[in-house]
Coordinates of C-alpha atoms in Angstrom, one line a residue:
N11 CA 160.2 2.4 -42.5
P12 CA 157.8 0.4 -44.9
L13 CA 155.4 3.7 -44.7
P14 CA 157.0 6.1 -47.5
G15 CA 156.8 2.7 -49.7
M16 CA 153.7 2.3 -49.9
Y17 CA 152.4 6.0 -49.9
K18 CA 154.6 6.2 -53.0
L19 CA 152.8 3.1 -54.5
Y20 CA 149.0 4.3 -53.6
S21 CA 150.0 7.6 -55.3
L22 CA 150.9 5.6 -58.8
L23 CA 147.5 3.4 -58.4
L24 CA 145.7 6.9 -57.7
L25 CA 147.5 8.6 -60.7
Q26 CA 146.6 5.4 -62.8
Q27 CA 143.2 5.4 -61.9
I28 CA 142.7 9.2 -62.4
Q29 CA 144.6 8.4 -66.2
F30 CA 141.9 5.0 -66.9
V31 CA 139.2 7.5 -66.2
E32 CA 140.1 9.9 -68.7
D33 CA 140.7 7.5 -71.0
K34 CA 137.0 6.3 -70.5
Q35 CA 135.5 9.3 -70.7
E36 CA 137.4 10.1 -74.0
F37 CA 136.2 6.1 -75.2
S38 CA 132.9 6.6 -74.7
R39 CA 132.5 10.2 -76.6
F40 CA 130.6 9.7 -80.2
P41 CA 133.1 8.6 -82.8
T42 CA 133.3 11.1 -85.7
K43 CA 131.9 9.7 -88.5
A44 CA 135.4 8.2 -90.1
G45 CA 135.8 7.0 -87.2
R46 CA 132.7 5.3 -86.9
R47 CA 133.4 3.9 -90.5
S48 CA 136.5 2.6 -89.5
L49 CA 135.2 1.2 -86.6
S50 CA 132.3 -0.7 -88.2
R51 CA 135.1 -2.0 -90.8
S52 CA 136.9 -3.6 -88.6
I53 CA 134.0 -5.1 -86.1
S54 CA 132.6 -6.5 -89.2
Q55 CA 136.1 -8.2 -91.2
S56 CA 137.2 -9.2 -87.5
S57 CA 133.7 -10.5 -86.6
T58 CA 131.1 -11.8 -88.9
D59 CA 132.6 -15.0 -89.8
S60 CA 132.8 -16.2 -86.2
Y61 CA 129.2 -15.2 -85.0
S62 CA 127.4 -17.3 -87.5
S63 CA 123.6 -17.3 -86.4
A64 CA 123.4 -20.8 -87.1
A65 CA 125.2 -23.7 -88.3
S66 CA 128.9 -23.6 -90.4
Y67 CA 127.7 -23.4 -93.7
T68 CA 124.7 -21.1 -93.2
D69 CA 126.1 -17.9 -94.5
S70 CA 128.7 -19.3 -96.9
S71 CA 128.0 -19.0 -100.8
D72 CA 130.4 -19.1 -103.9
D73 CA 128.5 -15.8 -105.5
E74 CA 125.9 -13.6 -104.3
T75 CA 123.1 -14.1 -107.4
S76 CA 119.7 -15.0 -105.7
P77 CA 118.4 -18.6 -105.4
R78 CA 115.5 -17.6 -107.9
D79 CA 118.3 -17.0 -110.9
K80 CA 119.9 -19.8 -110.5
I81 CA 118.7 -23.8 -112.0
Q82 CA 119.5 -26.1 -109.6
V83 CA 119.5 -30.0 -110.0
N84 CA 119.3 -32.8 -106.9
S85 CA 121.2 -36.1 -107.3
K86 CA 117.9 -37.7 -108.7
G87 CA 117.6 -34.9 -111.4
T88 CA 115.0 -33.2 -109.6
N89 CA 114.5 -29.2 -109.7
D90 CA 111.1 -28.3 -107.9
F91 CA 113.1 -25.9 -105.3
C92 CA 114.9 -23.0 -104.7
V93 CA 117.4 -23.3 -101.9
K94 CA 120.7 -21.0 -101.2
N95 CA 123.7 -24.4 -102.5
I96 CA 122.5 -27.6 -102.8
K97 CA 126.3 -28.7 -102.7
H98 CA 126.0 -28.0 -98.8
A99 CA 123.0 -31.1 -98.6
E100 CA 126.1 -33.3 -97.1
F101 CA 126.5 -31.1 -93.8
G102 CA 122.8 -30.2 -93.7
R103 CA 122.4 -34.4 -93.8
R104 CA 124.7 -34.5 -91.2
E105 CA 123.0 -31.7 -88.9
I106 CA 119.5 -33.5 -88.7
E107 CA 121.0 -36.9 -87.8
I108 CA 122.4 -34.5 -84.7
A109 CA 118.9 -33.1 -84.3
E110 CA 117.4 -36.8 -84.0
Q111 CA 119.6 -37.9 -81.4
D112 CA 118.0 -35.1 -79.1
M113 CA 114.6 -35.3 -80.4
S114 CA 113.8 -39.8 -79.8
A115 CA 110.2 -39.3 -78.8
L116 CA 109.2 -37.8 -82.7
I117 CA 112.0 -40.4 -84.2
S118 CA 109.5 -43.0 -81.7
L119 CA 106.5 -41.6 -82.8
R120 CA 107.9 -42.0 -86.6
K121 CA 108.8 -46.3 -85.8
R122 CA 105.1 -46.5 -84.4
A123 CA 103.2 -44.9 -87.0
Q124 CA 104.8 -45.6 -90.4
G125 CA 103.3 -48.7 -91.1
E126 CA 100.2 -47.6 -91.0
K127 CA 100.7 -44.5 -93.0
P128 CA 98.3 -42.2 -91.1
L129 CA 98.8 -39.2 -93.7
A130 CA 99.0 -40.9 -96.6
G131 CA 97.1 -38.9 -99.3
A132 CA 97.8 -35.8 -97.3
K133 CA 99.4 -33.4 -99.0
I134 CA 100.5 -30.8 -96.5
V135 CA 102.2 -27.4 -97.4
G136 CA 104.2 -25.8 -94.5
C137 CA 105.5 -22.5 -93.6
T138 CA 107.8 -22.7 -90.2
H139 CA 111.4 -21.8 -89.4
I140 CA 113.6 -24.4 -91.6
T141 CA 116.0 -25.6 -89.2
A142 CA 117.7 -29.5 -88.4
Q143 CA 114.7 -30.0 -86.5
T144 CA 112.3 -28.6 -88.4
A145 CA 113.5 -31.5 -91.1
V146 CA 113.2 -34.2 -88.7
L147 CA 109.6 -33.3 -88.5
I148 CA 109.5 -32.8 -92.2
E149 CA 110.9 -36.5 -92.8
T150 CA 108.8 -37.6 -90.6
L151 CA 105.6 -36.5 -92.0
V152 CA 106.9 -38.2 -95.1
A153 CA 107.7 -41.5 -93.2
L154 CA 103.8 -41.5 -92.6
G155 CA 102.7 -40.6 -95.9
A156 CA 102.3 -37.3 -96.5
Q157 CA 103.8 -35.3 -99.6
C158 CA 105.3 -31.8 -98.5
R159 CA 106.1 -28.7 -99.9
W160 CA 108.3 -26.1 -97.5
T161 CA 109.0 -22.8 -97.4
A162 CA 109.9 -20.3 -94.4
C163 CA 108.5 -18.4 -91.9
N164 CA 111.6 -16.1 -91.0
I165 CA 113.6 -14.4 -93.3
Y166 CA 116.6 -15.0 -91.2
S167 CA 116.5 -18.4 -89.8
T168 CA 116.4 -20.7 -92.5
Q169 CA 119.8 -23.2 -92.9
N170 CA 120.6 -23.3 -96.1
E171 CA 122.2 -26.3 -95.3
V172 CA 119.1 -27.9 -93.8
A173 CA 117.2 -26.7 -97.0
A174 CA 119.1 -28.2 -99.7
A175 CA 119.7 -31.5 -97.3
L176 CA 115.7 -31.8 -97.9
S177 CA 115.3 -30.8 -101.4
E178 CA 117.9 -33.4 -101.9
I179 CA 115.3 -36.0 -100.9
G180 CA 113.0 -34.5 -102.4
V181 CA 110.9 -32.4 -100.7
A182 CA 110.1 -29.3 -102.5
V183 CA 111.5 -26.1 -100.1
F184 CA 111.6 -22.6 -101.0
A185 CA 113.9 -20.6 -98.6
W186 CA 117.3 -19.4 -98.4
K187 CA 118.8 -17.5 -95.4
G188 CA 118.5 -13.5 -96.1
E189 CA 115.8 -13.2 -98.3
S190 CA 114.3 -10.1 -98.9
E191 CA 110.6 -9.2 -98.4
D192 CA 109.9 -9.9 -102.1
D193 CA 111.4 -13.2 -101.8
F194 CA 109.6 -14.3 -99.2
W195 CA 106.1 -13.7 -100.8
W196 CA 107.9 -15.4 -104.2
C197 CA 108.8 -18.6 -102.4
I198 CA 105.7 -19.0 -100.3
N199 CA 103.6 -18.3 -103.7
K200 CA 106.1 -20.9 -105.6
C201 CA 105.4 -23.4 -102.3
I202 CA 102.0 -23.6 -103.0
N203 CA 101.4 -22.7 -106.9
M204 CA 102.2 -26.0 -108.3
E205 CA 100.3 -27.3 -111.6
G206 CA 98.2 -30.1 -110.6
W207 CA 99.5 -30.4 -107.2
Q208 CA 96.7 -29.2 -104.9
P209 CA 97.6 -28.9 -100.7
N210 CA 94.9 -30.4 -98.0
M211 CA 96.5 -29.6 -95.0
I212 CA 98.4 -26.4 -94.2
L213 CA 101.6 -26.1 -91.4
D214 CA 101.7 -23.2 -89.7
D215 CA 103.8 -20.7 -87.8
G216 CA 103.1 -17.1 -87.9
G217 CA 99.7 -17.2 -90.3
D218 CA 101.6 -16.0 -93.0
L219 CA 100.9 -18.6 -95.3
T220 CA 97.5 -19.3 -94.4
H221 CA 96.9 -15.5 -95.0
W222 CA 98.2 -16.1 -98.7
V223 CA 96.3 -18.5 -99.7
Y224 CA 92.9 -17.6 -97.8
K225 CA 93.9 -14.1 -100.0
K226 CA 95.1 -15.2 -103.3
Y227 CA 93.7 -18.8 -103.5
P228 CA 90.1 -19.0 -102.4
N229 CA 89.1 -21.8 -103.9
G230 CA 91.8 -23.6 -102.6
F231 CA 91.3 -23.0 -99.1
K232 CA 88.2 -24.2 -99.5
K233 CA 89.6 -27.7 -99.9
I234 CA 91.8 -27.2 -97.1
R235 CA 91.0 -30.3 -95.0
G236 CA 92.3 -28.5 -91.6
I237 CA 95.1 -26.2 -90.2
V238 CA 97.3 -26.7 -87.3
E239 CA 98.9 -22.8 -86.3
E240 CA 101.7 -22.8 -83.8
S241 CA 101.8 -19.1 -82.8
V242 CA 100.1 -16.6 -80.9
T243 CA 100.2 -14.5 -84.0
G244 CA 99.0 -16.7 -86.1
V245 CA 96.4 -18.2 -84.2
H246 CA 94.9 -14.6 -83.0
R247 CA 95.8 -11.9 -85.4
W248 CA 94.1 -14.9 -88.0
L249 CA 92.4 -17.8 -87.1
Y250 CA 90.4 -16.1 -84.6
Q251 CA 89.5 -13.2 -86.5
L252 CA 88.5 -15.7 -89.4
S253 CA 86.5 -17.3 -87.2
K254 CA 84.7 -14.7 -86.0
A255 CA 83.7 -13.2 -89.0
G256 CA 82.6 -16.1 -89.9
K257 CA 85.2 -16.7 -92.7
L258 CA 87.1 -19.9 -91.4
C259 CA 85.8 -22.6 -94.0
V260 CA 87.7 -25.5 -92.4
P261 CA 89.2 -26.6 -88.9
A262 CA 92.4 -25.6 -87.4
M263 CA 94.3 -26.7 -84.5
N264 CA 95.2 -24.0 -82.1
V265 CA 99.2 -25.5 -81.0
N266 CA 100.4 -22.2 -79.9
D267 CA 98.1 -22.7 -76.4
S268 CA 98.4 -26.7 -76.3
V269 CA 100.3 -26.8 -73.0
T270 CA 103.2 -28.8 -74.6
K271 CA 103.7 -25.5 -76.9
Q272 CA 103.2 -23.2 -74.1
K273 CA 105.2 -24.7 -71.2
F274 CA 107.6 -25.5 -73.1
D275 CA 108.9 -24.3 -75.6
N276 CA 107.6 -20.2 -75.1
L277 CA 108.8 -21.1 -71.5
Y278 CA 112.4 -23.3 -70.9
C279 CA 113.0 -22.5 -75.2
C280 CA 113.4 -19.1 -74.2
R281 CA 114.8 -19.3 -71.5
E282 CA 117.7 -20.6 -72.9
S283 CA 117.7 -19.1 -76.1
I284 CA 117.5 -15.3 -75.2
L285 CA 121.2 -15.3 -73.5
D286 CA 122.5 -17.4 -76.9
G287 CA 121.1 -15.0 -79.0
L288 CA 122.1 -11.7 -76.8
K289 CA 125.9 -13.3 -76.4
R290 CA 126.6 -14.1 -80.0
T291 CA 125.4 -10.4 -81.7
T292 CA 126.4 -8.3 -78.7
D293 CA 129.3 -9.8 -76.4
V294 CA 127.0 -7.7 -73.6
M295 CA 127.9 -8.8 -70.0
F296 CA 124.2 -9.4 -68.3
G297 CA 125.1 -8.9 -64.6
G298 CA 124.5 -5.3 -63.6
K299 CA 122.6 -4.4 -66.7
Q300 CA 119.5 -2.8 -66.5
V301 CA 116.9 -4.6 -69.1
V302 CA 113.0 -4.3 -69.9
V303 CA 110.8 -7.1 -70.8
C304 CA 107.7 -6.1 -72.9
G305 CA 105.3 -8.9 -71.8
Y306 CA 105.0 -11.3 -68.9
G307 CA 103.5 -14.7 -70.9
E308 CA 105.6 -17.9 -71.3
V309 CA 108.2 -16.1 -73.6
G310 CA 108.6 -13.2 -71.0
K311 CA 108.5 -15.5 -68.3
G312 CA 111.6 -17.9 -69.6
C313 CA 113.0 -14.2 -70.7
T314 CA 113.4 -12.7 -67.2
A315 CA 114.3 -15.7 -65.5
A316 CA 117.5 -16.3 -67.6
L317 CA 118.4 -12.2 -67.3
K318 CA 117.7 -12.4 -63.5
A319 CA 119.5 -15.5 -63.6
M320 CA 123.0 -13.8 -64.5
G321 CA 122.5 -10.6 -62.4
S322 CA 120.5 -8.2 -64.6
I323 CA 118.4 -5.7 -63.2
V324 CA 115.3 -7.0 -64.7
Y325 CA 111.7 -4.6 -65.4
V326 CA 108.7 -6.0 -66.6
T327 CA 106.1 -4.3 -68.6
E328 CA 102.2 -5.8 -69.0
I329 CA 98.4 -5.1 -69.8
D330 CA 96.8 -8.1 -68.7
P331 CA 96.7 -7.4 -64.3
I332 CA 97.3 -11.1 -63.6
C333 CA 100.6 -11.4 -65.8
S334 CA 101.6 -8.3 -64.1
L335 CA 100.7 -9.9 -60.8
Q336 CA 102.2 -12.6 -61.3
A337 CA 105.7 -10.9 -62.2
C338 CA 105.7 -8.9 -58.9
M339 CA 105.2 -12.1 -57.2
D340 CA 108.6 -13.8 -59.2
G341 CA 110.0 -10.5 -58.1
F342 CA 110.0 -8.4 -60.8
R343 CA 108.8 -4.6 -61.0
V344 CA 106.4 -3.8 -63.6
V345 CA 106.6 -0.3 -65.0
K346 CA 105.6 1.5 -67.8
L347 CA 108.2 1.7 -70.6
N348 CA 108.1 5.3 -70.4
E349 CA 109.4 5.8 -67.3
V350 CA 112.4 3.7 -67.5
I351 CA 113.2 4.3 -71.2
R352 CA 116.3 6.6 -70.4
Q353 CA 118.3 4.6 -68.4
V354 CA 118.0 1.1 -69.4
D355 CA 120.6 -1.0 -71.4
I356 CA 118.6 -3.8 -73.1
I357 CA 114.8 -4.0 -74.2
I358 CA 113.1 -7.0 -75.6
T359 CA 110.2 -7.6 -76.6
C360 CA 107.8 -10.7 -76.2
T361 CA 104.3 -9.4 -76.8
G362 CA 103.0 -10.4 -80.8
N363 CA 101.7 -7.1 -80.5
K364 CA 102.8 -4.1 -83.0
N365 CA 104.3 -1.1 -81.9
V366 CA 105.5 -1.8 -78.6
V367 CA 108.6 -0.2 -78.8
T368 CA 107.9 3.5 -80.6
R369 CA 110.1 5.5 -82.6
D370 CA 109.9 8.2 -80.0
Q371 CA 111.1 6.0 -77.1
L372 CA 113.6 4.5 -79.6
D373 CA 114.5 8.5 -79.8
R374 CA 115.0 8.7 -75.6
M375 CA 117.3 6.0 -75.4
K376 CA 120.4 6.3 -73.9
N377 CA 123.6 5.3 -76.5
G378 CA 124.6 1.7 -76.6
S379 CA 121.6 0.2 -76.4
I380 CA 120.5 -3.1 -77.6
V381 CA 116.8 -3.5 -79.2
C382 CA 115.8 -7.2 -79.8
N383 CA 112.8 -8.7 -80.5
M384 CA 111.6 -12.9 -79.0
G385 CA 108.0 -12.7 -80.2
H386 CA 107.2 -14.0 -83.7
S387 CA 106.8 -11.5 -85.7
N388 CA 108.8 -8.2 -86.8
T389 CA 106.0 -5.5 -85.7
E390 CA 107.1 -4.9 -82.0
I391 CA 109.5 -2.2 -82.8
D392 CA 108.5 0.3 -85.2
V393 CA 111.8 -0.7 -86.9
A394 CA 110.2 1.3 -90.4
S395 CA 110.9 4.4 -88.4
L396 CA 114.0 4.4 -88.3
R397 CA 114.5 3.9 -92.1
T398 CA 114.6 8.2 -92.4
P399 CA 117.3 9.9 -94.0
E400 CA 118.8 11.4 -90.8
L401 CA 119.3 8.3 -89.4
T402 CA 122.2 6.0 -90.3
W403 CA 122.4 2.4 -90.6
E404 CA 125.7 0.2 -89.8
R405 CA 125.9 -3.2 -90.5
V406 CA 128.4 -4.5 -87.8
R407 CA 128.0 -8.6 -87.7
S408 CA 125.6 -10.7 -89.1
Q409 CA 121.9 -9.4 -88.3
V410 CA 123.2 -6.8 -85.9
D411 CA 123.2 -3.1 -87.4
H412 CA 124.2 0.7 -86.0
V413 CA 121.2 2.8 -85.6
I414 CA 123.3 6.9 -85.6
W415 CA 121.5 9.4 -84.7
P416 CA 122.7 12.9 -85.9
D417 CA 124.4 13.9 -82.3
G418 CA 126.5 10.5 -82.8
K419 CA 124.0 8.3 -80.2
R420 CA 123.8 5.0 -81.6
V421 CA 121.2 1.8 -80.9
I422 CA 122.1 -1.7 -81.4
L423 CA 119.3 -3.2 -83.3
L424 CA 119.3 -7.1 -83.4
A425 CA 117.7 -9.2 -86.3
E426 CA 116.5 -6.1 -87.8
G427 CA 113.2 -6.6 -85.2
R428 CA 112.8 -10.2 -85.9
L429 CA 113.2 -12.9 -83.8
L430 CA 116.3 -12.6 -82.4
N431 CA 116.4 -16.6 -81.5
L432 CA 116.4 -18.2 -84.3
S433 CA 117.4 -15.7 -86.8
C434 CA 121.0 -15.0 -84.3
S435 CA 121.6 -18.7 -82.6
T436 CA 120.2 -21.4 -82.9
V437 CA 117.6 -22.8 -80.1
P438 CA 117.5 -26.2 -77.9
T439 CA 116.5 -29.2 -80.0
F440 CA 115.2 -31.3 -77.3
V441 CA 112.6 -28.7 -76.9
L442 CA 111.4 -28.5 -80.9
S443 CA 110.9 -32.0 -80.3
I444 CA 108.1 -31.6 -77.9
T445 CA 106.5 -29.1 -80.2
A446 CA 107.1 -30.6 -83.4
T447 CA 105.8 -34.0 -81.8
T448 CA 102.6 -32.0 -80.8
Q449 CA 102.6 -30.5 -84.4
A450 CA 102.4 -34.2 -86.3
L451 CA 100.0 -35.4 -84.1
A452 CA 97.7 -32.2 -84.5
L453 CA 98.2 -33.2 -88.8
I454 CA 97.1 -36.7 -87.9
E455 CA 93.9 -35.5 -85.6
L456 CA 92.7 -33.0 -88.1
Y457 CA 93.3 -35.4 -91.7
N458 CA 91.8 -38.4 -90.1
A459 CA 89.2 -37.4 -88.3
P460 CA 85.6 -38.5 -89.5
E461 CA 83.4 -35.9 -90.5
G462 CA 81.3 -34.0 -88.4
R463 CA 84.1 -34.7 -85.8
Y464 CA 85.4 -30.5 -86.2
K465 CA 83.4 -28.0 -87.6
Q466 CA 84.6 -24.6 -89.1
D467 CA 86.2 -23.0 -86.1
V468 CA 89.6 -22.9 -84.1
Y469 CA 90.0 -26.1 -81.7
L470 CA 92.6 -26.7 -78.9
L471 CA 94.4 -30.6 -78.7
P472 CA 93.0 -32.8 -76.2
K473 CA 94.3 -33.1 -72.8
K474 CA 94.7 -37.0 -73.5
M475 CA 97.3 -35.6 -76.5
D476 CA 99.0 -33.5 -74.7
E477 CA 99.9 -36.3 -72.3
Y478 CA 100.8 -38.6 -74.6
V479 CA 103.0 -36.2 -75.8
A480 CA 104.8 -35.4 -72.6
S481 CA 105.4 -39.5 -71.7
L482 CA 107.0 -39.8 -75.3
H483 CA 109.5 -38.0 -73.8
L484 CA 110.2 -38.8 -70.0
P485 CA 112.0 -41.8 -71.3
T486 CA 114.5 -39.3 -71.9
F487 CA 115.1 -38.7 -68.4
D488 CA 115.0 -42.2 -66.9
A489 CA 111.1 -40.9 -65.3
H490 CA 109.2 -43.1 -63.9
L491 CA 105.2 -42.6 -63.6
T492 CA 103.4 -43.2 -60.7
E493 CA 100.2 -45.5 -61.2
L494 CA 97.2 -44.9 -59.4
S495 CA 95.1 -47.9 -57.8
D496 CA 91.9 -48.7 -58.6
E497 CA 90.9 -47.1 -55.1
Q498 CA 92.8 -43.8 -55.9
A499 CA 91.0 -43.9 -59.4
K500 CA 87.7 -43.8 -57.8
Y501 CA 88.3 -41.4 -55.3
L502 CA 89.4 -39.0 -57.6
G503 CA 87.0 -39.5 -60.4
L504 CA 89.9 -40.5 -63.1
N505 CA 90.9 -43.3 -65.6
K506 CA 93.6 -44.9 -64.3
N507 CA 95.7 -44.4 -67.3
G508 CA 94.1 -40.2 -68.6
P509 CA 93.3 -37.8 -69.1
F510 CA 94.4 -36.7 -65.4
K511 CA 93.3 -32.6 -65.9
P512 CA 90.1 -31.6 -67.2
N513 CA 90.1 -29.6 -70.7
Y514 CA 89.3 -26.4 -68.9
Y515 CA 92.5 -26.7 -66.4
R516 CA 95.0 -24.4 -67.0
Y517 CA 98.7 -25.4 -65.9
T518 CA 99.9 -21.9 -66.5
F519 CA 97.9 -18.0 -65.6
P520 CA 96.6 -16.9 -68.7
C521 CA 99.2 -15.1 -70.0

């Protein structure tokens, strides 16, 4: 009779299950302080090298000497730069070449316009993420006749080998991964303050460069012919506020709210890179996790779509009733953060605002929760409030900190509250090609505009230019546009060649 054997096997499995539950309970208890140190040390030693936040050579260095304390010279004898390791330039060059393969539209623009040199005489100072994709943009601007000096808008997103590659071809670049706050502002100032060189164009991401020139070099600011800004923070915290106060003495282009930035970079880029950043830093399993995404603009939409597809239970917080209604219609529950703070596993901020997650809320999060930011600035999570004597910080991986409370509870903070995807992972090259092409066209437009076309205000790119950027990227997909007949164009009141939407048309809700 097989039944007694089956009962015996069932009893054995039940005992093992009970033992597993006991072991799990023991494991989930808060470790002692000594245990925490040991665990952190072992994780750090085994994982940091494997989870480099960008390319292979980004975190490598022969010593810990600050680049500010070194005198480096490229192969042409130039030393007007400050990077981590000039000898890694060849690896950066390879990464730039890889990026070029998926940025064919920008390369096409470069080939079409480099004979005319539409940026001849332009002296562009830029403050963006310094990655292989940005390098393709910078080299395009140089090919179109511009002189460029560059610095980083984020202390963690610079790819050192790419910065080295740029300095090797004569671009003055001041940036390295892991800058301090003091280094950050030193690099911006070094980039601007060169004897005998006055910038006449600004390409900014976040408004820090614009703010610095406006505050420190007011006379130089008045000589700027145009500003191109690509982030919500820079557009709304600086450009529109300066314009409203009557202090914006140069025309500026709001690239952030152009369709080719909002609908592609903000949405599709974040939809892919949010998962990449979280996986590289934490190895988290998304299925079944409870996640709060703060903000349902294009970035929030991209993040929620990706997490939902992976099986996460996603909540949304919002201040805008239109965005909230969109979230509800997309199947997400709109809540106040305080309603779910004790139960969620992951909090992601996507608002561009400040103090979206406060110290009081961090105090109430459960053990092992993950907190990160997908907005440009590091203001959304109140990180400053965590730097107090009663809390212990332990670095366990590159850009991964455990913040430990007195009772042993730990919260996992990524990139010290800075932009997760560019600090801790990489982003899709093709999407960045769309943004970079838009930035290049905005610079060309502002630099070549006849006097009087643009006043001292903030402008959006015309729809025709958005459509041109999109058209440059369609051949990648072998996409074939339908053409209007004369009768159809007359019926709709359109030009057969576009623009096909009026300037007031929004491809998305105003979120």
